[in-house]
Coordinates of C-alpha atoms in Angstrom, one line a residue:
X1 CA 0.0 0.0 0.0
X2 CA 1.2 3.5 -0.9
X3 CA 0.2 6.5 1.1
X4 CA 0.2 9.6 -1.1
X5 CA 1.6 12.6 0.6
X6 CA -0.5 15.6 1.1
X7 CA 0.9 18.6 -0.8
X8 CA 2.3 20.6 2.2
X9 CA 1.4 24.2 3.0
X10 CA 3.7 23.9 6.0
X11 CA 6.1 21.0 5.8
X12 CA 8.4 19.4 8.4
X13 CA 8.4 19.7 12.2
X14 CA 11.6 21.7 12.1
X15 CA 10.2 23.9 9.4
X16 CA 7.1 24.7 11.4
X17 CA 9.2 25.4 14.5
X18 CA 11.6 27.6 12.5
X19 CA 8.7 29.6 11.1
X20 CA 7.1 30.1 14.5
X21 CA 10.5 31.2 15.8
X22 CA 10.8 33.8 13.0
X23 CA 7.4 35.2 13.6
X24 CA 7.9 35.2 17.4
X25 CA 11.3 37.0 17.1
X26 CA 9.8 39.7 14.9
X27 CA 6.7 40.3 17.1
X28 CA 7.9 43.8 18.0
X29 CA 8.4 44.8 14.4
X30 CA 5.8 45.5 11.7
X31 CA 5.9 42.3 9.6
X32 CA 4.3 42.5 6.2
X33 CA 3.5 38.9 5.2
X34 CA 1.6 38.3 2.1
X35 CA 1.1 35.0 0.3
X36 CA 4.6 35.1 -1.2
X37 CA 6.3 36.1 2.1
X38 CA 4.5 33.3 4.1
X39 CA 5.3 30.6 1.6
X40 CA 8.9 31.8 1.3
X41 CA 9.4 31.5 5.1
X42 CA 7.8 28.0 5.1
X43 CA 10.0 26.9 2.2
X44 CA 12.9 26.9 4.7
X45 CA 11.0 24.3 6.6
X46 CA 10.4 22.4 3.4
X47 CA 14.2 22.3 2.8
X48 CA 14.8 21.0 6.3
X49 CA 12.1 18.3 5.9
X50 CA 13.6 17.1 2.6
X51 CA 17.0 17.0 4.4
X52 CA 15.5 14.7 7.0
X53 CA 14.4 12.2 4.4
X54 CA 18.1 11.4 3.8
X55 CA 18.4 9.7 7.2
X56 CA 18.5 5.8 7.6
X57 CA 15.1 4.0 7.3
X58 CA 14.7 3.2 11.0
X59 CA 11.1 2.0 10.6
X60 CA 12.1 -1.2 8.8
X61 CA 14.8 -2.3 11.2
X62 CA 12.3 -3.8 13.7
X63 CA 10.8 -6.0 11.0
X64 CA 14.1 -7.1 9.6
X65 CA 14.8 -9.1 12.8
X66 CA 11.6 -11.1 12.6
X67 CA 12.0 -14.3 10.6
X68 CA 8.5 -15.2 9.6
X69 CA 6.9 -16.6 6.4
X70 CA 3.7 -18.3 5.5
X71 CA 5.0 -21.7 6.4
X72 CA 6.1 -20.6 9.8
X73 CA 2.7 -19.2 10.6
X74 CA 0.9 -22.3 9.3
X75 CA 3.1 -24.4 11.6
X76 CA 2.2 -22.2 14.5
X77 CA -1.5 -22.6 13.7
X78 CA -1.1 -26.4 13.4
X79 CA 0.5 -26.4 16.9
X80 CA -2.5 -24.5 18.3
X81 CA -4.8 -27.0 16.6
X82 CA -2.9 -29.8 18.3
X83 CA -3.6 -28.4 21.8
X84 CA -7.3 -27.9 21.0
X85 CA -7.6 -31.4 19.7
X86 CA -5.9 -32.7 22.8
X87 CA -8.4 -30.8 24.9
X88 CA -11.3 -32.3 22.9
X89 CA -9.8 -35.8 23.4
X90 CA -9.4 -35.5 27.2
X91 CA -12.6 -33.6 27.9
X92 CA -15.7 -34.3 26.0
X93 CA -18.1 -31.3 25.4
X94 CA -15.7 -28.8 27.0
X95 CA -17.5 -25.4 26.9
X96 CA -14.6 -23.6 25.3
X97 CA -14.1 -26.0 22.4
X98 CA -16.6 -24.4 20.0
X99 CA -15.1 -21.0 20.4
X100 CA -11.5 -22.2 20.2
X101 CA -12.2 -24.0 16.9
X102 CA -13.9 -21.0 15.4
X103 CA -10.9 -18.8 16.3
X104 CA -8.4 -21.2 14.8
X105 CA -10.4 -21.5 11.6
X106 CA -10.4 -17.7 11.4
X107 CA -6.6 -17.7 11.7
X108 CA -6.3 -19.6 8.5
X109 CA -8.4 -16.9 6.7
X110 CA -6.2 -14.2 8.3
X111 CA -3.2 -15.4 6.3
X112 CA -4.5 -13.8 3.1
X113 CA -5.9 -10.6 4.6
X114 CA -5.2 -7.5 2.6
X115 CA -6.3 -4.7 4.8
X116 CA -3.6 -3.6 7.3
X117 CA -4.8 -2.9 10.9
X118 CA -3.1 0.0 12.5
X119 CA -3.7 0.8 16.2
X120 CA -3.3 4.4 17.4
X121 CA -2.6 4.4 21.1
X122 CA -1.0 6.4 23.9
X123 CA -1.9 8.4 27.0
X124 CA -4.6 11.0 27.4
X125 CA -4.7 14.2 25.3
X126 CA -1.8 13.2 23.0
X127 CA -3.8 13.8 19.8
X128 CA -4.9 10.3 18.8
X129 CA -8.3 11.3 17.5
X130 CA -7.0 14.3 15.6
X131 CA -4.2 12.3 14.0
X132 CA -6.6 9.6 12.8
X133 CA -8.8 12.3 11.3
X134 CA -5.9 13.8 9.4
X135 CA -4.7 10.4 8.2
X136 CA -8.2 9.3 7.1
X137 CA -8.3 12.4 4.8
X138 CA -5.4 11.1 2.8
X139 CA -5.8 8.8 -0.1
X140 CA -5.0 5.3 1.3
X141 CA -6.7 3.1 -1.4
X142 CA -8.9 1.7 1.4
X143 CA -6.1 -0.7 2.4
X144 CA -5.6 0.6 6.0
X145 CA -7.8 0.4 9.0
X146 CA -7.0 2.9 11.8
X147 CA -8.3 2.1 15.2
X148 CA -8.0 4.4 18.2
X149 CA -7.6 2.8 21.7
X150 CA -8.9 4.1 25.0
X151 CA -6.3 6.3 26.8
X152 CA -3.5 4.4 28.6
X153 CA -2.2 5.1 32.1
X154 CA -5.5 6.0 33.7
X155 CA -5.8 5.3 37.4
X156 CA -9.5 4.5 37.2
X157 CA -11.9 3.3 34.6
X158 CA -13.1 0.1 33.0
X159 CA -10.4 -0.1 30.4
X160 CA -7.2 -1.4 32.1
X161 CA -3.9 -1.1 30.4
X162 CA -3.8 -4.9 30.1
X163 CA -7.1 -5.0 28.3
X164 CA -6.1 -2.1 26.0
X165 CA -2.8 -3.8 25.1
X166 CA -4.7 -7.1 24.5
X167 CA -6.7 -5.2 21.8
X168 CA -3.5 -3.6 20.4
X169 CA -2.0 -7.1 20.0
X170 CA -4.7 -7.8 17.3
X171 CA -3.3 -5.0 15.1
X172 CA -0.6 -5.3 12.5
X173 CA 1.2 -2.0 13.4
X174 CA 1.1 0.4 16.3
X175 CA 1.4 4.2 16.3
X176 CA 2.3 5.1 19.9
X177 CA 1.8 8.8 20.5
X178 CA 3.5 11.0 23.1
X179 CA 3.5 14.8 23.4
X180 CA 6.9 15.1 25.1
X181 CA 9.8 13.1 26.5
X182 CA 8.8 9.6 27.5
X183 CA 7.5 8.9 31.0
X184 CA 8.5 5.7 32.7
X185 CA 5.0 4.3 32.1
X186 CA 5.2 5.1 28.4
X187 CA 8.7 3.6 28.1
X188 CA 7.7 0.4 29.9
X189 CA 4.7 0.0 27.6
X190 CA 6.8 0.4 24.5
X191 CA 9.1 -2.3 25.9
X192 CA 6.1 -4.6 26.3
X193 CA 5.2 -4.0 22.7
X194 CA 8.8 -4.8 21.7
X195 CA 8.8 -8.0 23.8
X196 CA 5.6 -9.1 22.2
X197 CA 7.1 -8.6 18.7
X198 CA 4.5 -5.9 18.0
X199 CA 5.9 -3.6 15.2
X200 CA 5.4 0.0 16.2
X201 CA 6.5 3.5 15.6
X202 CA 6.8 6.2 18.3
X203 CA 5.1 9.5 17.2
X204 CA 6.2 12.7 18.9
X205 CA 3.0 14.7 18.4
X206 CA 2.4 18.4 19.2
X207 CA 6.0 19.2 18.6
X208 CA 4.9 22.7 17.6
X209 CA 4.1 23.5 21.2
X210 CA 7.8 23.6 22.0
X211 CA 10.5 26.1 21.1
X212 CA 12.7 25.0 18.2
X213 CA 15.6 23.9 20.3
X214 CA 13.4 22.2 22.9
X215 CA 11.6 20.2 20.2
X216 CA 14.8 19.2 18.6
X217 CA 16.2 18.1 21.9
X218 CA 13.2 16.0 22.8
X219 CA 13.2 14.4 19.4
X220 CA 16.9 13.5 19.7
X221 CA 16.3 12.0 23.2
X222 CA 13.4 9.9 21.9
X223 CA 15.5 8.6 19.0
X224 CA 18.3 7.7 21.4
X225 CA 16.0 5.9 23.9
X226 CA 14.1 4.0 21.2
X227 CA 17.1 3.5 18.9
X228 CA 15.4 5.2 16.0
X229 CA 11.9 4.5 14.7
X230 CA 10.6 7.9 15.9
X231 CA 8.8 10.6 13.9
X232 CA 7.7 14.1 14.8
X233 CA 4.3 15.5 13.9
X234 CA 1.9 18.3 14.6
X235 CA -1.5 16.9 13.7
X236 CA -3.2 20.2 14.7
X237 CA -0.6 23.0 14.6
X238 CA -1.0 26.1 16.6
X239 CA -2.7 28.9 14.5
X240 CA -0.4 31.7 13.4
X241 CA -1.3 35.4 13.5
X242 CA -0.7 37.0 10.1
X243 CA -0.5 40.8 9.7
X244 CA -0.7 42.5 6.2
X245 CA -0.1 46.2 5.5
X246 CA -2.1 47.6 2.7
X247 CA -1.0 50.3 0.3
X248 CA -3.5 52.7 1.9
X249 CA -1.8 52.3 5.2
X250 CA -4.4 50.1 6.8
X251 CA -3.4 46.9 8.5
X252 CA -5.3 43.6 8.3
X253 CA -4.7 40.7 10.8
X254 CA -6.0 37.2 10.9
X255 CA -5.2 33.8 12.3
X256 CA -4.1 31.3 9.8
X257 CA -4.3 27.6 10.5
X258 CA -1.2 25.7 9.1
X259 CA -1.8 22.4 7.5
X260 CA -1.1 19.3 9.6
X261 CA 2.6 18.5 9.8
X262 CA 2.6 14.7 9.3
X263 CA 5.0 14.3 6.4
X264 CA 7.6 12.2 8.3
X265 CA 4.8 9.9 9.5
X266 CA 3.1 9.4 6.2
X267 CA 6.4 8.8 4.4
X268 CA 7.7 6.2 6.9
X269 CA 4.3 4.5 7.5
X270 CA 3.7 4.4 3.7
X271 CA 7.2 2.8 3.3
X272 CA 6.6 0.2 6.0
X273 CA 3.1 -0.8 4.7
X274 CA 4.2 -0.9 1.1
X275 CA 7.3 -3.1 1.6
X276 CA 6.3 -5.1 4.7
X277 CA 2.5 -5.3 4.5
X278 CA 2.3 -9.1 4.0
X279 CA 4.9 -9.8 6.7
X280 CA 3.0 -7.6 9.1
X281 CA -0.1 -9.7 8.5
X282 CA 1.8 -12.9 9.0
X283 CA 3.5 -11.6 12.3
X284 CA 0.1 -10.7 13.6
X285 CA -1.5 -14.0 12.7
X286 CA 1.4 -15.9 14.3
X287 CA 1.0 -13.7 17.5
X288 CA -2.7 -14.5 17.6
X289 CA -2.0 -18.2 17.1
X290 CA 0.4 -18.1 20.1
X291 CA -2.2 -16.3 22.3
X292 CA -4.9 -18.8 21.2
X293 CA -2.6 -21.7 21.9
X294 CA -1.9 -20.3 25.4
X295 CA -5.6 -20.0 26.1
X296 CA -6.3 -23.6 24.9
X297 CA -3.4 -24.9 27.0
X298 CA -4.8 -23.1 30.1
X299 CA -8.1 -24.9 29.6
X300 CA -6.3 -28.2 29.1
X301 CA -4.0 -27.6 32.1
X302 CA -7.1 -26.8 34.3
X303 CA -8.7 -30.1 33.2
X304 CA -5.5 -32.0 33.9
X305 CA -5.0 -30.4 37.3
X306 CA -8.5 -31.5 38.3
X307 CA -7.4 -35.0 37.6
X308 CA -4.0 -34.7 39.2
X309 CA -5.1 -33.2 42.5
X310 CA -6.7 -36.4 43.9
X311 CA -3.7 -38.4 42.8
X312 CA -1.3 -36.1 44.7
X313 CA -3.6 -36.2 47.8
X314 CA -3.7 -40.0 47.6
X315 CA 0.1 -40.4 47.6
X316 CA 0.7 -37.7 50.2
X317 CA -1.4 -39.6 52.8
X318 CA 0.2 -42.9 51.8
X319 CA 3.6 -41.3 52.4
X320 CA 2.3 -39.9 55.7
X321 CA 1.1 -43.3 56.9
X322 CA 4.4 -45.0 56.0
X323 CA 6.5 -42.3 57.8
X324 CA 4.2 -42.4 60.9
X325 CA 4.4 -46.1 61.2
X326 CA 8.2 -46.2 60.8
X327 CA 9.5 -42.8 62.0
X328 CA 13.0 -42.0 60.6
X329 CA 15.3 -39.0 60.8
X330 CA 14.1 -36.0 58.7
X331 CA 17.1 -36.5 56.4
X332 CA 15.8 -39.8 55.2
X333 CA 12.1 -38.8 54.8
X334 CA 12.5 -38.2 51.0
X335 CA 14.2 -41.5 50.4
X336 CA 11.4 -43.5 52.1
X337 CA 8.1 -41.6 51.5
X338 CA 8.0 -38.1 50.1
X339 CA 8.9 -39.0 46.6
X340 CA 7.0 -41.9 45.1
X341 CA 8.0 -43.2 41.7
X342 CA 4.5 -44.4 41.1
X343 CA 3.1 -40.9 41.6
X344 CA 5.6 -39.6 39.1
X345 CA 4.3 -42.2 36.6
X346 CA 0.7 -41.4 37.3
X347 CA 1.1 -37.7 36.9
X348 CA 3.2 -38.2 33.8
X349 CA 0.4 -40.2 32.2
X350 CA -2.0 -37.3 32.8
X351 CA 0.4 -34.8 31.2
X352 CA 1.4 -37.0 28.3
X353 CA 4.9 -37.4 29.8
X354 CA 5.5 -41.2 29.5
X355 CA 7.9 -42.6 32.0
X356 CA 9.2 -46.2 32.6
X357 CA 9.5 -47.3 36.2
X358 CA 13.2 -46.7 36.0
X359 CA 12.8 -43.2 34.6
X360 CA 10.2 -42.4 37.3
X361 CA 12.6 -43.5 40.0
X362 CA 15.3 -41.3 38.5
X363 CA 13.0 -38.3 38.5
X364 CA 11.9 -39.1 42.0
X365 CA 15.6 -39.3 43.1
X366 CA 16.4 -36.1 41.3
X367 CA 13.6 -34.2 43.0
X368 CA 14.7 -35.6 46.4
X369 CA 18.3 -34.5 45.9
X370 CA 17.1 -31.0 44.9
X371 CA 14.8 -30.7 47.9
X372 CA 17.7 -31.6 50.2
X373 CA 20.1 -29.2 48.5
X374 CA 17.6 -26.4 48.7
X375 CA 17.0 -27.1 52.4
X376 CA 13.3 -27.8 51.9
X377 CA 13.2 -30.9 54.0
X378 CA 14.7 -29.1 57.1
X379 CA 12.5 -26.0 56.6
X380 CA 9.3 -28.0 56.2
X381 CA 10.0 -30.1 59.3
X382 CA 10.7 -27.0 61.4
X383 CA 7.6 -25.3 60.2
X384 CA 5.4 -28.3 61.0
X385 CA 7.1 -28.9 64.3
X386 CA 6.3 -25.2 65.2
X387 CA 2.6 -25.7 64.4
X388 CA 2.5 -28.9 66.5
X389 CA 4.6 -27.6 69.3
X390 CA 1.7 -26.4 71.5
X391 CA -0.3 -29.5 70.9
X392 CA -0.1 -32.4 73.4
X393 CA -0.5 -34.9 70.5
X394 CA 3.1 -34.1 69.6
X395 CA 4.4 -35.6 72.8
X396 CA 2.2 -38.7 72.7
X397 CA 2.8 -39.5 69.1
X398 CA 6.4 -38.6 68.0
X399 CA 5.8 -39.9 64.5
X400 CA 3.3 -37.2 63.7
X401 CA 6.0 -34.7 62.8
X402 CA 7.6 -37.2 60.4
X403 CA 4.3 -38.3 59.0
X404 CA 2.9 -34.8 58.3
X405 CA 6.3 -33.7 57.0
X406 CA 6.3 -36.7 54.6
X407 CA 2.8 -35.8 53.4
X408 CA 3.7 -32.1 53.0
X409 CA 6.9 -32.9 51.0
X410 CA 5.0 -35.4 48.8
X411 CA 2.4 -32.7 48.1
X412 CA 5.1 -30.1 47.2
X413 CA 6.8 -32.7 44.9
X414 CA 3.5 -33.5 43.2
X415 CA 2.5 -29.9 42.7
X416 CA 6.0 -29.1 41.4
X417 CA 5.7 -31.9 38.8
X418 CA 2.3 -30.5 37.7
X419 CA 3.7 -27.0 37.4
X420 CA 6.7 -28.3 35.5
X421 CA 4.6 -30.5 33.1
X422 CA 2.3 -27.5 32.4
X423 CA 5.3 -25.6 31.0
X424 CA 6.1 -28.4 28.5
X425 CA 4.8 -28.7 25.0
X426 CA 1.8 -31.0 24.4
X427 CA 2.2 -34.7 23.6
X428 CA 5.9 -35.2 24.4
X429 CA 6.6 -39.0 24.3
X430 CA 9.4 -39.2 26.8
X431 CA 10.1 -37.8 30.2
X432 CA 13.9 -38.2 30.0
X433 CA 14.8 -34.7 29.1
X434 CA 14.3 -33.0 32.4
X435 CA 15.6 -29.4 32.7
X436 CA 17.1 -29.4 36.2
X437 CA 17.3 -25.7 36.5
X438 CA 13.7 -25.3 35.6
X439 CA 12.8 -28.0 38.0
X440 CA 14.8 -26.4 40.8
X441 CA 13.1 -23.0 40.2
X442 CA 9.7 -24.7 40.2
X443 CA 10.3 -26.5 43.4
X444 CA 11.3 -23.3 45.2
X445 CA 8.3 -21.5 43.8
X446 CA 5.8 -24.2 44.8
X447 CA 7.4 -24.5 48.3
X448 CA 7.1 -20.8 48.9
X449 CA 3.5 -20.8 47.7
X450 CA 2.7 -23.5 50.3
X451 CA 4.5 -22.0 53.3
X452 CA 1.7 -19.7 54.5
X453 CA 1.0 -20.3 58.1
X454 CA -2.8 -20.6 57.5
X455 CA -2.2 -23.4 55.0
X456 CA 0.2 -25.2 57.2
X457 CA -2.2 -25.1 60.2
X458 CA -5.0 -26.6 58.1
X459 CA -2.7 -29.2 56.6
X460 CA -1.4 -30.3 60.1
X461 CA -5.0 -30.7 61.3
X462 CA -5.8 -32.8 58.3
X463 CA -2.8 -34.9 58.9
X464 CA -3.6 -35.5 62.6
X465 CA -7.1 -36.7 61.7
X466 CA -5.7 -39.2 59.3
X467 CA -2.7 -40.4 61.4
X468 CA -4.3 -40.5 64.9
X469 CA -7.5 -42.3 65.8
X470 CA -10.2 -39.9 66.8
X471 CA -10.5 -41.5 70.3
X472 CA -6.8 -41.1 71.0
X473 CA -7.0 -37.4 70.0
X474 CA -9.9 -36.9 72.5
X475 CA -8.0 -38.6 75.3
X476 CA -4.9 -36.5 74.7
X477 CA -6.9 -33.3 74.7
X478 CA -8.6 -34.4 78.0
X479 CA -5.2 -35.1 79.6
X480 CA -3.9 -31.7 78.5
X481 CA -6.9 -29.9 80.1
X482 CA -6.6 -31.9 83.3
X483 CA -2.9 -30.9 83.5
X484 CA -3.8 -27.3 82.8

């Protein structure tokens, strides 16, 4: 697509600033400006604008680093379909299936889309609406769709930044408007767009509201911070007072509205869309495929977690009973009860991670070693002992600490496996390729999530009910009251 440039009355950000500076500096003098005088002054701006067109084409650099073609996108869509099909296989009549299938079918149609979607976003009062109006007045051959977002960075309101950026992710290109140097919030949002492979251009709008040197300084800072890919505009320039002296000595004054100064933007945007339009569509389609795959996988993981939870609970109480019946030092708990190879196999079957008994034993041993090295065994035993410390049951049944600790560590191990499996791709045939660093991080994360005192107190009570007969608990409490 080629955007035809509007024939400028006032061209170039620097040209406009220079003209304003000239008029401002002559405000104490009688300035006779006719049509020729005004256009002559503005011609200086035109020369400066033409000079700026010699600079490197920054707007294409971001796309050059994206390796994407039709085959790559089709592969991404196929992977998304794999997850959706797996969800259908494991959960009949899942409520999300119909919508997911409709969306993946739409992705295939997106591959040949011709109209480029451009999102115009930014904070409040940066000129989004005005810029869109100006751009829509240009001849664009109906191949571009401009969509304004709600203002970003508002403290209140229904449209959160996350929701707005989710909508922005559906566009092919983003014009991010600012009316000055970047705030931290603006910079962070631009970094998010970059991380999401969202092609964008930073638009320094309302540059005419600054003095020439201020505007040039801001523009330079923006280019440095964003490493290029920045344009300066004035979508609605400040009106200029024009004074004309007639031959009879009379003076006429009027305010003249300069044309919108958007030549840098239309030139670079036109260049991007003409040369990279098809790739932009493919990048967007692949991004949508990734988001849809993540959504489908979340549904699938939720279904699998529902099946995994009772298995973890089953094995945690088996481990508790074994440790309670045969109390051992805390150091040996993992070797005897906390990690169960059969649990690894059962959970692996749910998450399509196929383990032989030998592989499951290796995984169990690996997790046990990591727990010991991370100090989780000692920390959990101390925490559970603290909860039990004030309870007389502790002194009657010394194995309670070991039993509850074994159950707790088995639970942490099971939840860690679930968390780890959820990070893997769908339908992996073998469980031999464990990433130890990822497993270590997952263990620490799950352990910290299950260290809240409220959870531990509830877990200990649950363990006591399972490990001690109800009659014995009543007797112990009665003795405790009598002694008190």
